[in-house]
Amino acid sequence: MKTYDLGVNRVLEVTRDGDSYSIVIKDNVSAAEAVFPKVRWAAFRYLVKDIDVEVTKLKEGKTEFRYSQQYGGGWLVSVTSGIRCVDLRRFFMNEKDEMKPTRHGIGLRLPEWEMLKDVINRMRVDFPDLESIMGCYHADIQDFIKCRECMPFLRPARE
């Protein structure tokens, strides 16, 4: 396991077991965390530039915007005007087919977001094989629909 500091009581841990990886961003005091299997980490990494554009808007004081993007398994990243953090949170679908946030997740303060970007660059050196991992790929629509990483909220059709 390798641990990277993200700020006061915040860390990113990389655990490797053979070809399997787990990346966890966590708060050591509150136990808040965001969990990334390697495929989810690849999807999240792909969004970093877009997230950074939204963080810049936040820093510049832009008002009335909301960025939200799913990166796998029911986890979403969001940046919202008025809330000075990058929120990584798991969502669920309620009985009214509305996506709702769970308590599972962590909000990264803006300095922690900057540190995370630096850590991602350091991880490229420390774990070069992680860099080559791609997000989910599906040969056909049926495989895509069955994937709980890509389609976590899909329910069987109602009759």
CSV table of N, CA and C in Angstrom, one decimal:
chain,number,residue,atom,x,y,z
A,1,MET,N,0.9,-1.2,0.0
A,1,MET,CA,0.0,0.0,0.0
A,1,MET,C,0.9,1.2,0.0
A,2,LYS,N,0.5,2.2,-0.8
A,2,LYS,CA,1.2,3.5,-0.8
A,2,LYS,C,0.1,4.6,-0.4
A,3,THR,N,0.6,5.5,0.4
A,3,THR,CA,-0.3,6.6,0.9
A,3,THR,C,0.2,7.9,0.5
A,4,TYR,N,-0.7,8.8,0.0
A,4,TYR,CA,-0.3,10.1,-0.4
A,4,TYR,C,-1.1,11.1,0.4
A,5,ASP,N,-0.5,12.2,0.9
A,5,ASP,CA,-1.1,13.2,1.7
A,5,ASP,C,-1.9,14.1,0.8
A,6,LEU,N,-3.1,14.4,1.3
A,6,LEU,CA,-4.0,15.4,0.5
A,6,LEU,C,-4.3,16.6,1.4
A,7,GLY,N,-3.8,16.7,2.6
A,7,GLY,CA,-4.1,17.8,3.5
A,7,GLY,C,-4.3,17.2,4.9
A,8,VAL,N,-4.8,18.1,5.8
A,8,VAL,CA,-5.0,17.7,7.2
A,8,VAL,C,-6.0,16.5,7.3
A,9,ASN,N,-5.5,15.4,7.7
A,9,ASN,CA,-6.2,14.2,7.9
A,9,ASN,C,-6.8,13.6,6.7
A,10,ARG,N,-6.4,14.0,5.5
A,10,ARG,CA,-6.9,13.5,4.2
A,10,ARG,C,-5.8,12.8,3.5
A,11,VAL,N,-6.1,11.6,3.0
A,11,VAL,CA,-5.1,10.8,2.2
A,11,VAL,C,-5.7,10.1,1.0
A,12,LEU,N,-4.9,9.7,0.1
A,12,LEU,CA,-5.2,8.8,-1.0
A,12,LEU,C,-4.4,7.6,-0.8
A,13,GLU,N,-5.0,6.4,-0.7
A,13,GLU,CA,-4.3,5.2,-0.6
A,13,GLU,C,-4.5,4.3,-1.8
A,14,VAL,N,-3.3,3.8,-2.2
A,14,VAL,CA,-3.4,2.8,-3.4
A,14,VAL,C,-3.0,1.5,-2.9
A,15,THR,N,-3.8,0.5,-3.1
A,15,THR,CA,-3.5,-0.9,-2.7
A,15,THR,C,-3.5,-1.7,-3.9
A,16,ARG,N,-2.4,-2.5,-4.0
A,16,ARG,CA,-2.3,-3.4,-5.2
A,16,ARG,C,-2.2,-4.8,-4.8
A,17,ASP,N,-2.9,-5.7,-5.4
A,17,ASP,CA,-2.9,-7.1,-5.2
A,17,ASP,C,-2.8,-7.8,-6.6
A,18,GLY,N,-1.6,-8.0,-7.0
A,18,GLY,CA,-1.4,-8.6,-8.4
A,18,GLY,C,-1.8,-7.5,-9.4
A,19,ASP,N,-2.7,-7.8,-10.3
A,19,ASP,CA,-3.2,-6.9,-11.3
A,19,ASP,C,-4.4,-6.0,-10.8
A,20,SER,N,-4.8,-6.3,-9.6
A,20,SER,CA,-6.0,-5.6,-9.0
A,20,SER,C,-5.5,-4.4,-8.2
A,21,TYR,N,-6.2,-3.3,-8.4
A,21,TYR,CA,-5.9,-2.1,-7.6
A,21,TYR,C,-7.2,-1.6,-6.9
A,22,SER,N,-7.0,-0.9,-5.8
A,22,SER,CA,-8.0,-0.2,-5.2
A,22,SER,C,-7.4,1.2,-4.7
A,23,ILE,N,-8.1,2.2,-5.1
A,23,ILE,CA,-7.7,3.6,-4.7
A,23,ILE,C,-8.8,4.1,-3.8
A,24,VAL,N,-8.4,4.7,-2.7
A,24,VAL,CA,-9.4,5.2,-1.7
A,24,VAL,C,-8.9,6.6,-1.3
A,25,ILE,N,-9.8,7.6,-1.4
A,25,ILE,CA,-9.6,8.9,-0.9
A,25,ILE,C,-10.4,9.0,0.4
A,26,LYS,N,-9.7,9.3,1.5
A,26,LYS,CA,-10.4,9.2,2.8
A,26,LYS,C,-10.0,10.3,3.8
A,27,ASP,N,-10.9,10.5,4.7
A,27,ASP,CA,-10.6,11.4,5.8
A,27,ASP,C,-10.3,10.5,7.0
A,28,ASN,N,-9.2,10.6,7.6
A,28,ASN,CA,-8.8,9.7,8.7
A,28,ASN,C,-9.5,10.0,10.0
A,29,VAL,N,-10.2,11.1,10.1
A,29,VAL,CA,-11.0,11.4,11.3
A,29,VAL,C,-12.4,11.0,11.2
A,30,SER,N,-13.1,11.4,10.1
A,30,SER,CA,-14.5,11.2,10.0
A,30,SER,C,-14.9,9.9,9.3
A,31,ALA,N,-13.9,9.2,8.7
A,31,ALA,CA,-14.1,8.0,7.9
A,31,ALA,C,-14.8,8.2,6.6
A,32,ALA,N,-15.0,9.5,6.2
A,32,ALA,CA,-15.6,9.8,4.9
A,32,ALA,C,-14.6,9.3,3.9
A,33,GLU,N,-15.2,8.7,2.8
A,33,GLU,CA,-14.3,8.2,1.7
A,33,GLU,C,-15.0,8.1,0.4
A,34,ALA,N,-14.1,8.0,-0.6
A,34,ALA,CA,-14.6,7.7,-2.0
A,34,ALA,C,-13.7,6.5,-2.4
A,35,VAL,N,-14.3,5.5,-3.0
A,35,VAL,CA,-13.6,4.2,-3.4
A,35,VAL,C,-13.6,4.1,-4.9
A,36,PHE,N,-12.4,3.7,-5.4
A,36,PHE,CA,-12.2,3.6,-6.8
A,36,PHE,C,-11.6,2.3,-7.2
A,37,PRO,N,-12.3,1.3,-7.7
A,37,PRO,CA,-11.7,0.2,-8.3
A,37,PRO,C,-11.0,0.8,-9.6
A,38,LYS,N,-10.1,0.0,-10.2
A,38,LYS,CA,-9.2,0.5,-11.2
A,38,LYS,C,-10.0,1.1,-12.4
A,39,VAL,N,-11.1,0.5,-12.8
A,39,VAL,CA,-11.9,0.9,-13.9
A,39,VAL,C,-12.5,2.3,-13.6
A,40,ARG,N,-13.0,2.4,-12.4
A,40,ARG,CA,-13.6,3.7,-11.9
A,40,ARG,C,-12.6,4.8,-11.8
A,41,TRP,N,-11.4,4.4,-11.4
A,41,TRP,CA,-10.3,5.4,-11.3
A,41,TRP,C,-10.0,5.9,-12.7
A,42,ALA,N,-9.9,5.0,-13.7
A,42,ALA,CA,-9.7,5.4,-15.1
A,42,ALA,C,-10.7,6.4,-15.6
A,43,ALA,N,-12.0,6.1,-15.3
A,43,ALA,CA,-13.1,7.0,-15.7
A,43,ALA,C,-13.0,8.4,-15.0
A,44,PHE,N,-12.6,8.4,-13.7
A,44,PHE,CA,-12.5,9.6,-12.9
A,44,PHE,C,-11.3,10.4,-13.5
A,45,ARG,N,-10.2,9.8,-13.7
A,45,ARG,CA,-9.0,10.4,-14.3
A,45,ARG,C,-9.3,11.2,-15.6
A,46,TYR,N,-10.2,10.6,-16.4
A,46,TYR,CA,-10.6,11.1,-17.6
A,46,TYR,C,-11.3,12.5,-17.4
A,47,LEU,N,-12.0,12.6,-16.3
A,47,LEU,CA,-12.8,13.8,-16.0
A,47,LEU,C,-12.0,15.0,-15.3
A,48,VAL,N,-10.8,14.7,-14.9
A,48,VAL,CA,-10.0,15.7,-14.1
A,48,VAL,C,-9.9,17.1,-14.8
A,49,LYS,N,-9.7,17.1,-16.1
A,49,LYS,CA,-9.6,18.4,-16.8
A,49,LYS,C,-10.9,19.2,-16.7
A,50,ASP,N,-12.0,18.5,-17.0
A,50,ASP,CA,-13.3,19.1,-16.9
A,50,ASP,C,-13.6,19.6,-15.5
A,51,ILE,N,-13.3,18.8,-14.5
A,51,ILE,CA,-13.6,19.2,-13.1
A,51,ILE,C,-12.8,20.4,-12.8
A,52,ASP,N,-11.5,20.5,-13.3
A,52,ASP,CA,-10.7,21.6,-13.0
A,52,ASP,C,-11.2,22.9,-13.6
A,53,VAL,N,-11.8,22.8,-14.8
A,53,VAL,CA,-12.5,24.0,-15.4
A,53,VAL,C,-13.6,24.5,-14.5
A,54,GLU,N,-14.3,23.6,-13.9
A,54,GLU,CA,-15.4,24.0,-13.0
A,54,GLU,C,-14.9,24.6,-11.7
A,55,VAL,N,-13.8,24.0,-11.2
A,55,VAL,CA,-13.1,24.6,-10.0
A,55,VAL,C,-12.6,26.0,-10.3
A,56,THR,N,-12.1,26.2,-11.5
A,56,THR,CA,-11.7,27.6,-11.8
A,56,THR,C,-12.9,28.5,-11.8
A,57,LYS,N,-14.0,28.1,-12.3
A,57,LYS,CA,-15.2,29.0,-12.2
A,57,LYS,C,-15.6,29.3,-10.8
A,58,LEU,N,-15.4,28.3,-9.9
A,58,LEU,CA,-15.7,28.5,-8.5
A,58,LEU,C,-14.8,29.5,-7.9
A,59,LYS,N,-13.5,29.3,-8.2
A,59,LYS,CA,-12.5,30.3,-7.6
A,59,LYS,C,-12.7,31.7,-8.1
A,60,GLU,N,-13.2,31.8,-9.3
A,60,GLU,CA,-13.4,33.2,-9.9
A,60,GLU,C,-14.8,33.8,-9.4
A,61,GLY,N,-15.5,33.0,-8.7
A,61,GLY,CA,-16.7,33.6,-8.1
A,61,GLY,C,-17.9,33.5,-9.1
A,62,LYS,N,-17.8,32.7,-10.1
A,62,LYS,CA,-19.0,32.6,-11.0
A,62,LYS,C,-20.2,32.1,-10.2
A,63,THR,N,-21.3,32.5,-10.6
A,63,THR,CA,-22.5,32.1,-9.9
A,63,THR,C,-23.5,31.3,-10.8
A,64,GLU,N,-24.3,30.6,-10.1
A,64,GLU,CA,-25.4,29.8,-10.8
A,64,GLU,C,-24.8,28.8,-11.8
A,65,PHE,N,-24.0,27.9,-11.3
A,65,PHE,CA,-23.6,26.8,-12.2
A,65,PHE,C,-23.5,25.5,-11.4
A,66,ARG,N,-23.7,24.4,-12.0
A,66,ARG,CA,-23.6,23.1,-11.4
A,66,ARG,C,-23.0,22.1,-12.4
A,67,TYR,N,-21.9,21.5,-12.0
A,67,TYR,CA,-21.3,20.4,-12.8
A,67,TYR,C,-21.5,19.1,-12.1
A,68,SER,N,-22.0,18.1,-12.7
A,68,SER,CA,-22.2,16.8,-12.1
A,68,SER,C,-21.9,15.8,-13.2
A,69,GLN,N,-21.1,14.8,-12.9
A,69,GLN,CA,-20.8,13.8,-13.8
A,69,GLN,C,-20.6,12.4,-13.1
A,70,GLN,N,-21.3,11.4,-13.7
A,70,GLN,CA,-21.1,10.1,-13.1
A,70,GLN,C,-19.8,9.5,-13.6
A,71,TYR,N,-19.0,8.9,-12.7
A,71,TYR,CA,-17.8,8.2,-13.1
A,71,TYR,C,-17.8,6.7,-12.9
A,72,GLY,N,-18.9,6.2,-12.5
A,72,GLY,CA,-19.0,4.7,-12.3
A,72,GLY,C,-19.6,4.2,-11.0
A,73,GLY,N,-20.4,3.2,-11.1
A,73,GLY,CA,-20.9,2.5,-9.9
A,73,GLY,C,-21.8,3.3,-9.1
A,74,GLY,N,-22.5,4.3,-9.6
A,74,GLY,CA,-23.4,5.2,-8.9
A,74,GLY,C,-22.6,6.3,-8.2
A,75,TRP,N,-21.4,6.5,-8.5
A,75,TRP,CA,-20.6,7.6,-7.9
A,75,TRP,C,-20.6,8.8,-8.9
A,76,LEU,N,-20.8,10.0,-8.3
A,76,LEU,CA,-20.8,11.2,-9.1
A,76,LEU,C,-19.8,12.2,-8.5
A,77,VAL,N,-19.2,13.0,-9.4
A,77,VAL,CA,-18.4,14.1,-8.9
A,77,VAL,C,-19.2,15.4,-9.3
A,78,SER,N,-19.2,16.3,-8.3
A,78,SER,CA,-19.9,17.6,-8.6
A,78,SER,C,-19.2,18.8,-8.0
A,79,VAL,N,-19.3,19.8,-8.8
A,79,VAL,CA,-18.8,21.2,-8.4
A,79,VAL,C,-20.0,22.1,-8.6
A,80,THR,N,-20.3,22.8,-7.5
A,80,THR,CA,-21.5,23.7,-7.5
A,80,THR,C,-21.2,25.0,-7.0
A,81,SER,N,-21.7,26.1,-7.7
A,81,SER,CA,-21.5,27.4,-7.2
A,81,SER,C,-22.0,27.5,-5.7
A,82,GLY,N,-21.3,28.2,-4.9
A,82,GLY,CA,-21.6,28.4,-3.5
A,82,GLY,C,-21.1,27.4,-2.6
A,83,ILE,N,-20.7,26.2,-3.1
A,83,ILE,CA,-20.1,25.2,-2.2
A,83,ILE,C,-18.7,25.0,-2.7
A,84,ARG,N,-17.8,25.4,-1.8
A,84,ARG,CA,-16.4,25.4,-2.2
A,84,ARG,C,-15.7,24.1,-2.0
A,85,CYS,N,-16.1,23.1,-2.8
A,85,CYS,CA,-15.5,21.8,-2.7
A,85,CYS,C,-15.8,21.0,-4.0
A,86,VAL,N,-15.0,19.9,-4.2
A,86,VAL,CA,-15.2,18.9,-5.2
A,86,VAL,C,-15.8,17.8,-4.5
A,87,ASP,N,-17.1,17.5,-4.7
A,87,ASP,CA,-17.8,16.4,-4.0
A,87,ASP,C,-17.8,15.1,-4.8
A,88,LEU,N,-17.3,14.1,-4.1
A,88,LEU,CA,-17.3,12.7,-4.7
A,88,LEU,C,-18.3,11.9,-3.8
A,89,ARG,N,-19.4,11.5,-4.4
A,89,ARG,CA,-20.5,11.0,-3.6
A,89,ARG,C,-21.2,9.8,-4.4
A,90,ARG,N,-21.6,8.8,-3.6
A,90,ARG,CA,-22.4,7.7,-4.2
A,90,ARG,C,-23.8,8.1,-4.1
A,91,PHE,N,-24.6,7.8,-5.2
A,91,PHE,CA,-26.0,8.1,-5.3
A,91,PHE,C,-26.8,6.8,-5.4
A,92,PHE,N,-28.1,6.9,-5.1
A,92,PHE,CA,-29.0,5.8,-5.3
A,92,PHE,C,-30.3,6.3,-6.0
A,93,MET,N,-31.0,5.4,-6.5
A,93,MET,CA,-32.3,5.8,-7.2
A,93,MET,C,-33.4,5.4,-6.2
A,94,ASN,N,-34.2,6.4,-5.9
A,94,ASN,CA,-35.3,6.2,-4.9
A,94,ASN,C,-36.5,5.6,-5.7
A,95,GLU,N,-37.6,5.3,-4.9
A,95,GLU,CA,-38.8,4.6,-5.5
A,95,GLU,C,-39.5,5.5,-6.6
A,96,LYS,N,-39.2,6.8,-6.6
A,96,LYS,CA,-39.8,7.7,-7.6
A,96,LYS,C,-38.8,7.9,-8.8
A,97,ASP,N,-37.8,7.1,-8.9
A,97,ASP,CA,-36.8,7.1,-9.9
A,97,ASP,C,-36.1,8.5,-9.9
A,98,GLU,N,-35.8,9.0,-8.7
A,98,GLU,CA,-35.0,10.2,-8.6
A,98,GLU,C,-33.6,9.8,-8.0
A,99,MET,N,-32.6,10.4,-8.6
A,99,MET,CA,-31.3,10.1,-8.0
A,99,MET,C,-31.1,10.9,-6.7
A,100,LYS,N,-30.6,10.3,-5.7
A,100,LYS,CA,-30.5,10.9,-4.4
A,100,LYS,C,-29.1,10.6,-3.8
A,101,PRO,N,-28.4,11.6,-3.2
A,101,PRO,CA,-27.1,11.3,-2.6
A,101,PRO,C,-27.2,10.4,-1.3
A,102,THR,N,-26.2,9.6,-1.1
A,102,THR,CA,-26.0,8.9,0.1
A,102,THR,C,-25.0,9.6,1.0
A,103,ARG,N,-24.8,9.0,2.2
A,103,ARG,CA,-23.8,9.6,3.1
A,103,ARG,C,-22.4,9.1,2.7
A,104,HIS,N,-22.3,8.2,1.7
A,104,HIS,CA,-21.0,7.7,1.3
A,104,HIS,C,-20.3,8.6,0.3
A,105,GLY,N,-19.3,9.2,0.7
A,105,GLY,CA,-18.6,10.1,-0.1
A,105,GLY,C,-17.7,11.1,0.7
A,106,ILE,N,-17.0,12.0,-0.1
A,106,ILE,CA,-16.2,12.9,0.6
A,106,ILE,C,-16.1,14.2,-0.2
A,107,GLY,N,-16.1,15.3,0.4
A,107,GLY,CA,-16.0,16.6,-0.2
A,107,GLY,C,-14.5,17.1,-0.1
A,108,LEU,N,-13.9,17.3,-1.2
A,108,LEU,CA,-12.5,17.8,-1.2
A,108,LEU,C,-12.5,19.3,-1.2
A,109,ARG,N,-11.9,19.9,-0.2
A,109,ARG,CA,-11.7,21.4,-0.2
A,109,ARG,C,-10.8,21.7,-1.4
A,110,LEU,N,-10.8,23.0,-1.8
A,110,LEU,CA,-10.1,23.4,-3.0
A,110,LEU,C,-8.6,23.1,-2.9
A,111,PRO,N,-7.9,23.4,-1.8
A,111,PRO,CA,-6.5,23.0,-1.7
A,111,PRO,C,-6.3,21.5,-1.8
A,112,GLU,N,-7.2,20.7,-1.3
A,112,GLU,CA,-7.1,19.3,-1.4
A,112,GLU,C,-7.2,18.8,-2.8
A,113,TRP,N,-8.1,19.5,-3.6
A,113,TRP,CA,-8.3,19.2,-5.0
A,113,TRP,C,-7.0,19.4,-5.7
A,114,GLU,N,-6.3,20.6,-5.4
A,114,GLU,CA,-5.0,20.9,-6.1
A,114,GLU,C,-4.0,19.8,-5.7
A,115,MET,N,-4.0,19.4,-4.5
A,115,MET,CA,-3.1,18.3,-4.0
A,115,MET,C,-3.4,17.0,-4.7
A,116,LEU,N,-4.7,16.7,-4.9
A,116,LEU,CA,-5.1,15.5,-5.6
A,116,LEU,C,-4.5,15.5,-7.0
A,117,LYS,N,-4.6,16.6,-7.7
A,117,LYS,CA,-4.1,16.6,-9.1
A,117,LYS,C,-2.6,16.4,-9.1
A,118,ASP,N,-1.8,16.9,-8.1
A,118,ASP,CA,-0.4,16.6,-8.0
A,118,ASP,C,-0.2,15.1,-7.7
A,119,VAL,N,-1.0,14.5,-6.9
A,119,VAL,CA,-0.9,13.1,-6.5
A,119,VAL,C,-1.1,12.2,-7.8
A,120,ILE,N,-2.1,12.6,-8.6
A,120,ILE,CA,-2.4,11.9,-9.8
A,120,ILE,C,-1.2,11.8,-10.7
A,121,ASN,N,-0.5,13.0,-10.8
A,121,ASN,CA,0.8,13.0,-11.6
A,121,ASN,C,1.9,12.2,-11.0
A,122,ARG,N,2.0,12.1,-9.7
A,122,ARG,CA,3.0,11.3,-9.0
A,122,ARG,C,2.6,9.8,-9.2
A,123,MET,N,1.4,9.5,-9.2
A,123,MET,CA,1.0,8.1,-9.3
A,123,MET,C,1.4,7.6,-10.7
A,124,ARG,N,1.4,8.4,-11.7
A,124,ARG,CA,1.9,8.0,-13.0
A,124,ARG,C,3.3,7.4,-13.0
A,125,VAL,N,4.1,8.0,-12.1
A,125,VAL,CA,5.5,7.5,-12.0
A,125,VAL,C,5.5,6.2,-11.1
A,126,ASP,N,4.8,6.3,-10.0
A,126,ASP,CA,4.8,5.2,-9.0
A,126,ASP,C,4.0,4.0,-9.5
A,127,PHE,N,3.0,4.2,-10.3
A,127,PHE,CA,2.2,3.0,-10.7
A,127,PHE,C,1.9,3.2,-12.2
A,128,PRO,N,2.9,3.1,-13.1
A,128,PRO,CA,2.7,3.3,-14.5
A,128,PRO,C,1.7,2.4,-15.2
A,129,ASP,N,1.5,1.2,-14.7
A,129,ASP,CA,0.5,0.4,-15.3
A,129,ASP,C,-0.9,0.8,-15.0
A,130,LEU,N,-1.1,1.6,-14.0
A,130,LEU,CA,-2.5,2.2,-13.7
A,130,LEU,C,-2.8,3.2,-14.8
A,131,GLU,N,-1.8,3.8,-15.4
A,131,GLU,CA,-2.1,4.8,-16.5
A,131,GLU,C,-2.7,4.2,-17.7
A,132,SER,N,-2.3,2.9,-18.0
A,132,SER,CA,-2.8,2.3,-19.2
A,132,SER,C,-4.2,1.7,-19.0
A,133,ILE,N,-4.8,1.7,-17.8
A,133,ILE,CA,-6.1,1.1,-17.6
A,133,ILE,C,-7.1,2.0,-18.2
A,134,MET,N,-8.0,1.5,-18.9
A,134,MET,CA,-9.1,2.2,-19.6
A,134,MET,C,-10.4,2.0,-18.8
A,135,GLY,N,-11.3,2.9,-19.0
A,135,GLY,CA,-12.7,2.8,-18.4
A,135,GLY,C,-13.4,1.6,-19.1
A,136,CYS,N,-14.6,1.4,-18.7
A,136,CYS,CA,-15.4,0.3,-19.2
A,136,CYS,C,-15.4,0.3,-20.8
A,137,TYR,N,-15.4,-0.8,-21.4
A,137,TYR,CA,-15.6,-0.9,-22.8
A,137,TYR,C,-16.6,-2.1,-23.0
A,138,HIS,N,-17.6,-1.9,-23.9
A,138,HIS,CA,-18.6,-2.9,-24.1
A,138,HIS,C,-18.7,-3.1,-25.6
A,139,ALA,N,-18.7,-4.3,-26.1
A,139,ALA,CA,-18.8,-4.7,-27.5
A,139,ALA,C,-20.1,-4.4,-28.0
A,140,ASP,N,-21.2,-4.5,-27.2
A,140,ASP,CA,-22.5,-4.2,-27.7
A,140,ASP,C,-23.4,-3.6,-26.6
A,141,ILE,N,-24.5,-3.2,-27.0
A,141,ILE,CA,-25.4,-2.5,-26.1
A,141,ILE,C,-25.9,-3.4,-24.9
A,142,GLN,N,-26.1,-4.7,-25.2
A,142,GLN,CA,-26.5,-5.6,-24.1
A,142,GLN,C,-25.5,-5.7,-23.0
A,143,ASP,N,-24.2,-5.8,-23.4
A,143,ASP,CA,-23.2,-5.8,-22.4
A,143,ASP,C,-23.1,-4.5,-21.6
A,144,PHE,N,-23.3,-3.4,-22.3
A,144,PHE,CA,-23.3,-2.1,-21.6
A,144,PHE,C,-24.5,-2.0,-20.6
A,145,ILE,N,-25.7,-2.4,-21.0
A,145,ILE,CA,-26.8,-2.3,-20.2
A,145,ILE,C,-26.7,-3.2,-18.9
A,146,LYS,N,-26.0,-4.3,-19.1
A,146,LYS,CA,-25.8,-5.3,-17.9
A,146,LYS,C,-24.7,-4.8,-17.0
A,147,CYS,N,-23.9,-3.8,-17.4
A,147,CYS,CA,-22.7,-3.4,-16.6
A,147,CYS,C,-23.2,-2.5,-15.4
A,148,ARG,N,-23.0,-3.0,-14.2
A,148,ARG,CA,-23.4,-2.2,-13.0
A,148,ARG,C,-22.5,-1.0,-12.8
A,149,GLU,N,-21.3,-1.0,-13.4
A,149,GLU,CA,-20.4,0.2,-13.3
A,149,GLU,C,-20.9,1.3,-14.2
A,150,CYS,N,-21.3,1.0,-15.4
A,150,CYS,CA,-21.8,2.0,-16.3
A,150,CYS,C,-23.3,2.3,-16.1
A,151,MET,N,-24.1,1.3,-15.7
A,151,MET,CA,-25.5,1.5,-15.6
A,151,MET,C,-26.0,1.1,-14.2
A,152,PRO,N,-25.6,1.8,-13.2
A,152,PRO,CA,-25.9,1.3,-11.8
A,152,PRO,C,-27.3,1.5,-11.4
A,153,PHE,N,-28.1,2.3,-12.1
A,153,PHE,CA,-29.4,2.6,-11.7
A,153,PHE,C,-30.5,2.0,-12.5
A,154,LEU,N,-30.1,1.2,-13.5
A,154,LEU,CA,-31.0,0.5,-14.4
A,154,LEU,C,-31.8,-0.5,-13.6
A,155,ARG,N,-33.1,-0.4,-13.7
A,155,ARG,CA,-34.0,-1.4,-13.1
A,155,ARG,C,-34.7,-2.2,-14.2
A,156,PRO,N,-35.1,-3.4,-13.8
A,156,PRO,CA,-35.9,-4.1,-14.8
A,156,PRO,C,-37.2,-3.4,-15.2
A,157,ALA,N,-37.6,-3.6,-16.4
A,157,ALA,CA,-38.8,-2.9,-16.9
A,157,ALA,C,-40.0,-3.2,-16.1
A,158,ARG,N,-40.8,-2.2,-15.8
A,158,ARG,CA,-42.1,-2.5,-15.1
A,158,ARG,C,-43.2,-2.9,-16.0
A,159,GLU,N,-44.0,-3.8,-15.5
A,159,GLU,CA,-45.1,-4.2,-16.4
A,159,GLU,C,-46.4,-3.5,-16.0
